Coordinates of C-alpha atoms and ligand atoms in Angstrom, one line a residue:
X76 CA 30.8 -4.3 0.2
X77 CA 30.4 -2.1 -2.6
X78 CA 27.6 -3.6 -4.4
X79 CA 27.3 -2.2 -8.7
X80 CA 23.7 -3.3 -8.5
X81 CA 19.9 -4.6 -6.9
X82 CA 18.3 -7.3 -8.6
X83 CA 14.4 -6.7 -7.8
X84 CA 12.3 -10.4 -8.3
X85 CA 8.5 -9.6 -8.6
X86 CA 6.6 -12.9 -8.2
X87 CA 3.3 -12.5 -9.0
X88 CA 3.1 -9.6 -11.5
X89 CA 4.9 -12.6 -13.2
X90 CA 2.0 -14.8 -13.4
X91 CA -0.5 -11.8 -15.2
X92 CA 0.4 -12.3 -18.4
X93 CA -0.2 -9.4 -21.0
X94 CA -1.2 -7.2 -18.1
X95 CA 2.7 -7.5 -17.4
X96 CA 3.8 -4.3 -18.9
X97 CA 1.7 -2.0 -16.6
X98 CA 2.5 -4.1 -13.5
X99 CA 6.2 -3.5 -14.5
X100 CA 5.8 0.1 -15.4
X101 CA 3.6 0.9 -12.5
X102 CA 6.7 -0.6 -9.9
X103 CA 9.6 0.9 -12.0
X104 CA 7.7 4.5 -11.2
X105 CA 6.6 3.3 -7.0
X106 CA 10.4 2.2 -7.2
X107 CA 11.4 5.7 -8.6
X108 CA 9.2 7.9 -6.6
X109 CA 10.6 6.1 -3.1
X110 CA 14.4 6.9 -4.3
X111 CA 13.9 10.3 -5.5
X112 CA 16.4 11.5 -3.4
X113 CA 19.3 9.6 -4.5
X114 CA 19.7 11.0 -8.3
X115 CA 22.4 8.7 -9.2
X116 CA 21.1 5.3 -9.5
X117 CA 19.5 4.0 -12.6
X118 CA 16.7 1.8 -13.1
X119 CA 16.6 -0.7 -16.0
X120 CA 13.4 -2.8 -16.4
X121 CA 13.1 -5.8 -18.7
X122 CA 10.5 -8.2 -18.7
X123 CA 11.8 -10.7 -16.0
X124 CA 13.3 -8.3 -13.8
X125 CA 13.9 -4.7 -12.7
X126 CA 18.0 -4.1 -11.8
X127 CA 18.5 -0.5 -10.0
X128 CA 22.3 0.2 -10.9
X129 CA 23.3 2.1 -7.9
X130 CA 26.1 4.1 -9.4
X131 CA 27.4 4.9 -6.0
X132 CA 24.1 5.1 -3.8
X133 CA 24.4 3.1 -0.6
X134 CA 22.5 -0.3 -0.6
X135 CA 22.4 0.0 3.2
X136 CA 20.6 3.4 3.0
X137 CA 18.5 2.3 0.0
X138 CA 17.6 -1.5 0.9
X139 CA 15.0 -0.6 3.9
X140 CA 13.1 1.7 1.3
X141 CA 12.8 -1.1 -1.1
X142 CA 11.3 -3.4 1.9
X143 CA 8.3 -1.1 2.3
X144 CA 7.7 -1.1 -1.5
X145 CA 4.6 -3.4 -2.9
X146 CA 4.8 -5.8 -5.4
X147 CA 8.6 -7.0 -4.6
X148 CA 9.0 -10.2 -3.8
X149 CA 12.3 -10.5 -3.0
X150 CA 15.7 -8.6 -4.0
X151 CA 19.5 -9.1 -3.5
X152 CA 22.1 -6.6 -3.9
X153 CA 25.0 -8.0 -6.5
X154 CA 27.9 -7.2 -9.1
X155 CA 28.2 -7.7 -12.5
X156 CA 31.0 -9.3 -13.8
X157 CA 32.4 -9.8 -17.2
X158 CA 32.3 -13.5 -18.8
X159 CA 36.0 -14.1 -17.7
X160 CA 36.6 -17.4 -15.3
X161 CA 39.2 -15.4 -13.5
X162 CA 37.3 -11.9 -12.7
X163 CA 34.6 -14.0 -11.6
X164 CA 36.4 -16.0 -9.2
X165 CA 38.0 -12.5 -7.6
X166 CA 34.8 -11.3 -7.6
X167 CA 33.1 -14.1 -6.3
X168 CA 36.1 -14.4 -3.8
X169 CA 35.9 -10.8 -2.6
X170 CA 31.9 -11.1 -2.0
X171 CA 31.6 -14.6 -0.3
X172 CA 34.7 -13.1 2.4
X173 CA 32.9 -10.2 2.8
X174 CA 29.5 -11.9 4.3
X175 CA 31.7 -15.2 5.9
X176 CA 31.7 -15.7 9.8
X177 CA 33.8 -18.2 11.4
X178 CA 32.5 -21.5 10.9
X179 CA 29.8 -20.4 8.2
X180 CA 28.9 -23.2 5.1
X181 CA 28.3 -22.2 1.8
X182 CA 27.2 -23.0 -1.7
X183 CA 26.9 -21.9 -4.9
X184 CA 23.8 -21.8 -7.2
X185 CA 24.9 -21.4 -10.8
X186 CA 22.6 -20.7 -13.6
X187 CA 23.1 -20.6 -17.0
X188 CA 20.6 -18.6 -19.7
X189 CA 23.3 -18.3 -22.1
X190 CA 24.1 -21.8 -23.0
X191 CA 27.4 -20.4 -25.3
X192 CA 29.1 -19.9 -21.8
X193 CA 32.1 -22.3 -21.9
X194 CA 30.7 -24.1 -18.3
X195 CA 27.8 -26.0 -17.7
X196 CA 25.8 -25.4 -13.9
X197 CA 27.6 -28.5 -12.7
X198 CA 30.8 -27.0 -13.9
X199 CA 30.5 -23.1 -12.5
X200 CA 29.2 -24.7 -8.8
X201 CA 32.5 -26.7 -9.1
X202 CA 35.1 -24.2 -10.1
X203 CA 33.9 -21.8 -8.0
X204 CA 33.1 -23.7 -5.2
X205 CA 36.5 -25.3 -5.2
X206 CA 38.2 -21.3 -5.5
X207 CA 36.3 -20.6 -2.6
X208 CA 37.4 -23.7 -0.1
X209 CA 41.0 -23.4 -0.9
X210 CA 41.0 -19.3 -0.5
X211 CA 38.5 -19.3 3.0
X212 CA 39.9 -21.1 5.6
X213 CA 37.0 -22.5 7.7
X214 CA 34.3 -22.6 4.9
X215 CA 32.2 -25.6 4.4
X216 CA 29.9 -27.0 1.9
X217 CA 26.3 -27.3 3.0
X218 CA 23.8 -27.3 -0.1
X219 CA 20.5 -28.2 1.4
X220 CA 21.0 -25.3 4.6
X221 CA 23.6 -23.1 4.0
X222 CA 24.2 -19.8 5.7
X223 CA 25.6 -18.2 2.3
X224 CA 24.2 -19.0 -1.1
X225 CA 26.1 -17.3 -3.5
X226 CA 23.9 -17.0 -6.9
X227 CA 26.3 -16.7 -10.0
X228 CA 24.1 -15.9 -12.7
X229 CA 25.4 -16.4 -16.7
X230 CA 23.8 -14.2 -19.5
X231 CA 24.7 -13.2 -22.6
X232 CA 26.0 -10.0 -21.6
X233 CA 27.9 -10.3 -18.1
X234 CA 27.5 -12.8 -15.1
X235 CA 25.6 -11.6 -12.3
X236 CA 26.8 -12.9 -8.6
X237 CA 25.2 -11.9 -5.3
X238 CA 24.9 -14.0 -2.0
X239 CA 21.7 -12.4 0.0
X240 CA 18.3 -12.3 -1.0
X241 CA 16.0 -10.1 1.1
X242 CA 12.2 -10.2 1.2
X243 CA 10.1 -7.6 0.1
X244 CA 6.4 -6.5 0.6
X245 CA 4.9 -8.7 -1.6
X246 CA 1.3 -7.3 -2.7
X247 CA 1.0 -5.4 -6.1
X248 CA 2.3 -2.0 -7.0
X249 CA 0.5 0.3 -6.1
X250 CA -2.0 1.6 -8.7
X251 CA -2.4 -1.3 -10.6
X252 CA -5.3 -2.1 -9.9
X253 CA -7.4 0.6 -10.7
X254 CA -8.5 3.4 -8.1
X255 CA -10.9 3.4 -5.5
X256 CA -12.2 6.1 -2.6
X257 CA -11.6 5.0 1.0
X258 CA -13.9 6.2 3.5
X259 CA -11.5 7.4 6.0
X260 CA -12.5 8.5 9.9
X261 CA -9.7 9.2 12.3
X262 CA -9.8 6.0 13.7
X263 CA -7.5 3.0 14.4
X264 CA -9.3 0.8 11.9
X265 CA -9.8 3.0 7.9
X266 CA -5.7 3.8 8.0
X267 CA -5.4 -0.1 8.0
X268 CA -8.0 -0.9 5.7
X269 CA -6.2 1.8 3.6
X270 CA -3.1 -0.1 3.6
X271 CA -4.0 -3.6 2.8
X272 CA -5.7 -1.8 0.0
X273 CA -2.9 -0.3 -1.3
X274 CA -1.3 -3.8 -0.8
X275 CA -3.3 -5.7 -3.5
X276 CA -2.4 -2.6 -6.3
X277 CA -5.2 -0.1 -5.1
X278 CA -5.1 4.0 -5.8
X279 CA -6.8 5.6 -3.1
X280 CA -8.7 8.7 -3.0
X281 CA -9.3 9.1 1.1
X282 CA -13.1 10.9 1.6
X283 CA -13.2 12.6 5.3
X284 CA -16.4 13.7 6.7
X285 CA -16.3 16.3 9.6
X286 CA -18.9 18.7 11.1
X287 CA -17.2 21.9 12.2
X288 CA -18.0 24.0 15.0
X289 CA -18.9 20.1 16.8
X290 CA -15.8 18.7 15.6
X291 CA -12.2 20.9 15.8
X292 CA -9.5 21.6 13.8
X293 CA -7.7 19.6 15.3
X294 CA -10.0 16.8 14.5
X295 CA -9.5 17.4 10.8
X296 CA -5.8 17.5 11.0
X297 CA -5.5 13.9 12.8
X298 CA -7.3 13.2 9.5
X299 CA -4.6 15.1 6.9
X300 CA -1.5 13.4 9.1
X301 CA -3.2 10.0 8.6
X302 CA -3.8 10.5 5.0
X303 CA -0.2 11.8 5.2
X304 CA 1.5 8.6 6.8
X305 CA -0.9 7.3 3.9
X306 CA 1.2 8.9 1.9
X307 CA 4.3 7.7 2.8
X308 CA 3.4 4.3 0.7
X309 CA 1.8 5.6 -2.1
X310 CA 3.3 8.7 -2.9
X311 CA 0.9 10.9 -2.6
X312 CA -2.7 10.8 -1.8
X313 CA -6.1 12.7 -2.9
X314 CA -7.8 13.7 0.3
X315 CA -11.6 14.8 0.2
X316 CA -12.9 16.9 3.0
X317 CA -16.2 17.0 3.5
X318 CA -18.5 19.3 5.4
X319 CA -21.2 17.5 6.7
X320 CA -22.7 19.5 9.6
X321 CA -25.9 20.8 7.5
X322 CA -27.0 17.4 6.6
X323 CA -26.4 15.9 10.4
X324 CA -28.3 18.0 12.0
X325 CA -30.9 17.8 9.3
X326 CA -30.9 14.3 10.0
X327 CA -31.0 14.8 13.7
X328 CA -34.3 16.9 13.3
X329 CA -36.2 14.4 10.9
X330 CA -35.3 10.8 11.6
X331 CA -35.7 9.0 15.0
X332 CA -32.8 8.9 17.5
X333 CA -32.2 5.1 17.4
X334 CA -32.1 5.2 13.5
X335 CA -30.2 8.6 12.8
X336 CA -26.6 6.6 12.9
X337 CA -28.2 4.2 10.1
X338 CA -29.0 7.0 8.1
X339 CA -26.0 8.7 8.6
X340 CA -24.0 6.5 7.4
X341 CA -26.2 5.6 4.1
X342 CA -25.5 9.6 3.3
X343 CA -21.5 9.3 3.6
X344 CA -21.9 6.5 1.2
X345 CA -24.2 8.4 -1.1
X346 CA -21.7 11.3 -0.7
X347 CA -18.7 9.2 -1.1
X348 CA -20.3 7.5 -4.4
X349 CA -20.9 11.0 -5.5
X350 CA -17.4 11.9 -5.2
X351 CA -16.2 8.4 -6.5
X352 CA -18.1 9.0 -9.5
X353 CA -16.6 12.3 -10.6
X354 CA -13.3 11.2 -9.8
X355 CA -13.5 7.6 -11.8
X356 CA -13.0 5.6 -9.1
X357 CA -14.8 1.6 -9.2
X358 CA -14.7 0.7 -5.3
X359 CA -15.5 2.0 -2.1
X360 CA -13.6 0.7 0.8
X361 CA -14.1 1.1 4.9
X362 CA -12.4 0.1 7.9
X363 CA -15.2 -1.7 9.1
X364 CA -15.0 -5.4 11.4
X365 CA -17.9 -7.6 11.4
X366 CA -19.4 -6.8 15.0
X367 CA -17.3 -4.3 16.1
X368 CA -19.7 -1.7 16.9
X369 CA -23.6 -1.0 16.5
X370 CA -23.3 0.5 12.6
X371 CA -21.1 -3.0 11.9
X372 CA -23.6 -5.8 12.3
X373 CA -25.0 -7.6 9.6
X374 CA -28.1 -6.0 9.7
X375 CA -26.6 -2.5 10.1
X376 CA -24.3 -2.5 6.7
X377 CA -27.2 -4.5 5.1
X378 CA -29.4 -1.2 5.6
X379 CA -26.2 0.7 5.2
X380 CA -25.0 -1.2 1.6
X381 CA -29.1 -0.5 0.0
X382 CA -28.2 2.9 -1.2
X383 CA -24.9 2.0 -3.8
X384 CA -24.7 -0.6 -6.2
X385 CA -20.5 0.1 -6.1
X386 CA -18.2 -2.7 -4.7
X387 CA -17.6 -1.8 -1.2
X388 CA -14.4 -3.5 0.1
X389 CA -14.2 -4.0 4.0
X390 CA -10.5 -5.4 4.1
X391 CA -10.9 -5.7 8.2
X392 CA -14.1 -7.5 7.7
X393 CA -12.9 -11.4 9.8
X394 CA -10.3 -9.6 11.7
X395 CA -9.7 -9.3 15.3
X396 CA -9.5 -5.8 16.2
X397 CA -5.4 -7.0 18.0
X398 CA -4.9 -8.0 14.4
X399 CA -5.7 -4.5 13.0
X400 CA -4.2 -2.8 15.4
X401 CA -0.9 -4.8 15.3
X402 CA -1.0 -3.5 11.6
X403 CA -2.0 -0.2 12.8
X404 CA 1.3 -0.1 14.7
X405 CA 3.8 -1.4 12.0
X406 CA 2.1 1.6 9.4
X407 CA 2.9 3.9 12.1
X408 CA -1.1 5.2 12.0
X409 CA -2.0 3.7 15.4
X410 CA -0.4 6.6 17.9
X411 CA -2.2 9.1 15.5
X412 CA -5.4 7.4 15.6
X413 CA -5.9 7.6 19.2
X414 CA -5.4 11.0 19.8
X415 CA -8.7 11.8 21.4
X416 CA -10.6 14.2 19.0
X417 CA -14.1 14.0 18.5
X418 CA -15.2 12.7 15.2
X419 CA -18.5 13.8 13.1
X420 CA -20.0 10.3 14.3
X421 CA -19.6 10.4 17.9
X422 CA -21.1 14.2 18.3
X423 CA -24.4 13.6 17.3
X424 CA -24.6 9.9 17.3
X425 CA -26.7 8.3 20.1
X426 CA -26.1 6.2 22.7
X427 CA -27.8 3.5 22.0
X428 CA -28.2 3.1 17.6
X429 CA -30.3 0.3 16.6
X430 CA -27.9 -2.6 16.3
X431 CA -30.9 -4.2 13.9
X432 CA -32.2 -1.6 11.7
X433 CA -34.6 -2.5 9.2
X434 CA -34.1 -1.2 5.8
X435 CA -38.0 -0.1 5.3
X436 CA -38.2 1.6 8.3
X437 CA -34.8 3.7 7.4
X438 CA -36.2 4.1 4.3
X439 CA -39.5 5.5 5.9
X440 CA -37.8 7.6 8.2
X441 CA -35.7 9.5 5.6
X442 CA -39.2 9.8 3.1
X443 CA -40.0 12.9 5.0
X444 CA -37.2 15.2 3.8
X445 CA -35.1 15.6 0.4
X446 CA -31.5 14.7 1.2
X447 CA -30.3 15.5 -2.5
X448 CA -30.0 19.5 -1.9
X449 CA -27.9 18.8 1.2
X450 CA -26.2 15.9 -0.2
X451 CA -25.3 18.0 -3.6
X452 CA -24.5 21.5 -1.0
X453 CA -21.5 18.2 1.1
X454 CA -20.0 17.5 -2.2
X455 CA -19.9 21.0 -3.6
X456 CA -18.4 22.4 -0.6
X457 CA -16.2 19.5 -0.3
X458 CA -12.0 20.5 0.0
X459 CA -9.6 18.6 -1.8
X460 CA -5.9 17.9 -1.0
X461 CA -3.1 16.6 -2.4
X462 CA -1.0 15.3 0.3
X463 CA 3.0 14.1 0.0
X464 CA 3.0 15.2 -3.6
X465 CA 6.2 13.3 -4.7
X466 CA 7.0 14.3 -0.9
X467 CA 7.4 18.0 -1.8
X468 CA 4.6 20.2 -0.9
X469 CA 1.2 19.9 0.2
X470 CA -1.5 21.8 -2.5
X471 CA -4.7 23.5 -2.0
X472 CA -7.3 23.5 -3.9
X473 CA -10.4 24.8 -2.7
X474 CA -13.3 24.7 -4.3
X475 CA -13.7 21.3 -6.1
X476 CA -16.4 22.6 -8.9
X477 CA -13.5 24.5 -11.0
X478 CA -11.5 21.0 -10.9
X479 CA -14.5 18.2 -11.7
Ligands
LIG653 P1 -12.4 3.5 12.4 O1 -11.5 3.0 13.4 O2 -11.9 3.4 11.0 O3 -12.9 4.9 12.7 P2 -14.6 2.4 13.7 O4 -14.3 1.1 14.3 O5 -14.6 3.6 14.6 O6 -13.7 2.6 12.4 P3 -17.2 3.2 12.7 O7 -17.2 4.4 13.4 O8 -18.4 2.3 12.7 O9 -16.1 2.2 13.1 O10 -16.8 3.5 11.2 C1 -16.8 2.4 10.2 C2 -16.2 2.9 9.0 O11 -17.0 4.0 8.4 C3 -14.8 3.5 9.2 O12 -13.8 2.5 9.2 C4 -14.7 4.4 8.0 O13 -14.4 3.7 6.8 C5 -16.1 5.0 7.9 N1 -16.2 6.3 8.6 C6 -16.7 6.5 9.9 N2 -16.6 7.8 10.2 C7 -16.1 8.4 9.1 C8 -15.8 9.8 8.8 N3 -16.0 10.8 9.7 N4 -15.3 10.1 7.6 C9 -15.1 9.1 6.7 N5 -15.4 7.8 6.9 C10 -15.9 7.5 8.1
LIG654 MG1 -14.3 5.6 14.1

């Protein structure tokens, strides 16, 4: 079938009122960065709904790349037809044959927004129903579970018929709702919370921390791929690289073995609000699962949370870690993730963390040394990448002081 057009439905940017301009705006430009290749469609947005006018492009090629984009609801491929009883029946003739299988029921939904149309909704379900049972031998009426529902939609301008309706992602485009830094490891679980992120209208900036010589290249490029698949959703994505050997084995000389992994994870936060700060982001967000591992216990992220006053958003929080990595799997991040490189963490974190820190006895511990010079030297040194740049190139920019 040679479909003119895609009608894209967006259900809940519906329901945001005023803020529905940039909800529209922000998926007309996700819609137009995820068909940049194909340069001859068109995309029209009005108020209600976005059509892409395919001009040729192949809804078969183009239709899976809509599924994977957020803040669609639903969309169905369809023609336009001018307001002439007789080019609508051949139209809606030549689309209902081309999706009828032996033994298949049908019915039509008519709607009319332009009440000047010479038939009612009663009247179009009945003249084109009854075009369609004498031309299809074999087709029935069912109208509470058909297999084809063909929509024929009356405006002012043209009628609008199509007969599938596809789900999309659902969520919120991506973006529109503000930006926010995600603290993201090579592991199974950040990629994920990354995603669902994404999903409810979230920019993210990714922060990376690594400790070269203890942790490899090969360790930090896991990270860039991941940020990369990332990528794939969004666009593009700000990567933040940063160096953080100095300060762990500062921390490995001053505080006590069984509270170093409390401390160091209150410095990536105070890093990562550092960062989030100069780059105008409002939230943090982590991959962390309520009892997962020693640093995600209560206790631990309520030692952990004391040194930021910034939202911190743990999307995995209540999920089983089969859930995440279900999700892991459909993002394509999970066969990354488990590539066995060390991470920063596991080099110089012991074996056995308190599970139950206490927040004055962290705070004790870390009294006997300045953190700010090394935190400041982490953020200064930090790397920056943009990666999947409107899926171009990947840039460089070194040295983040000439850019913040
Ligand atoms: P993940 O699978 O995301 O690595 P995890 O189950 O290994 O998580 P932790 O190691 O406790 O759990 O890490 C908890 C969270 O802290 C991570 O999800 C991530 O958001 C953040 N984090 C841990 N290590 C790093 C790192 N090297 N760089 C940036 N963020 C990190
Ligand atoms: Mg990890």
């Amino acid at each position: 079938m040679n479909y003119e057009r895609i009608l894209i439905r967006y259900g809940e940017i519906s329901t945001k009122g005023r803020n529905r301009k940039i909800f529209v705006d922000k998926l007309k430009k996700s819609i137009q960065r995820a068909l940049v290749a194909y340069k001859e469609i068109e995309i029209e947005a009005n108020r209600d709904r976005i059509y892409i006018l395919l001009n040729g492009a192949d809804w078969d090629q183009i239709s899976p790349i809509l599924r994977t984009i957020f803040g669609i609801q639903s969309f169905s491929p369809g023609i336009k037809v001018a307001l002439d009883i007789d080019e609508m029946k051949t139209a809606a003739l030549e689309l209902v044959s081309s999706h009828f299988k032996k033994g298949q029921t049908f019915k039509i939904t008519g709607k009319r927004a332009d009440k000047s149309f010479e038939l009612n909704t009663d009247e179009i379900n009945h003249t084109f129903g009854s075009h369609l049972l004498k031309s299809i031998p074999g087709l029935k009426v069912d109208v509470n579970t058909p297999d084809i529902n063909l929509q024929i939609e009356v405006r002012k301008e043209a009628a609008y018929l199509s007969c599938e309706t596809i789900q999309g992602s659902g969520g919120l485009p991506v973006g529109s709702s503000g930006r926010a830094m995600l603290m993201l490891s090579g592991g199974i679980d950040s990629p994920v919370a990354g995603y669902l992120s994404m999903k409810r209208g979230l920019e993210i900036e990714a922060v990376h921390f690594y400790s070269p010589p203890f942790t490899s290249e090969r360790a930090r490029q896991k990270v860039i791929d991941l940020a990369e698949k990332l990528s794939m959703i969004s666009g593009q994505i700000t990567l933040h690289i940063v160096p953080f050997t100095e300060l762990q084995q500062a921390i490995h000389q001053q505080v006590p073995e069984n509270y170093s992994m409390t401390t160091t994870r209150r410095m990536m936060l105070r890093i990562t609000e550092e960062i989030r700060r100069k780059r105008e982001g409002l939230a943090i967000i982590t991959g962390e699962s309520l009892g997962q591992v020693a640093s995600q216990t209560l206790e631990s992220m309520f030692a952990i949370n004391e040194v930021t006053n910034t939202p911190i958003f743990r999307p995995l929080i209540t999920m089983d870690k089969t859930d995440i990595m279900k999700i892991a799997q459909e993002i394509d991040t999970h066969d990354i993730s488990i590539l066995p490189y060390e991470d920063c963490c596991t080099v110089f974190v012991p074996a056995s963390p308190k599970t139950k820190p206490r927040r004055d006895k962290v705070g004790h511990y870390e009294s006997f040394i300045d953190f700010e010079p090394y935190i400041q030297t982490a953020v200064s040194g930090t790397e920056m990448l943009h990666i999947g740049e409107a899926v171009t190139a990947k840039k460089l920019e070194k040295d983040i002081n000439d850019l913040f």
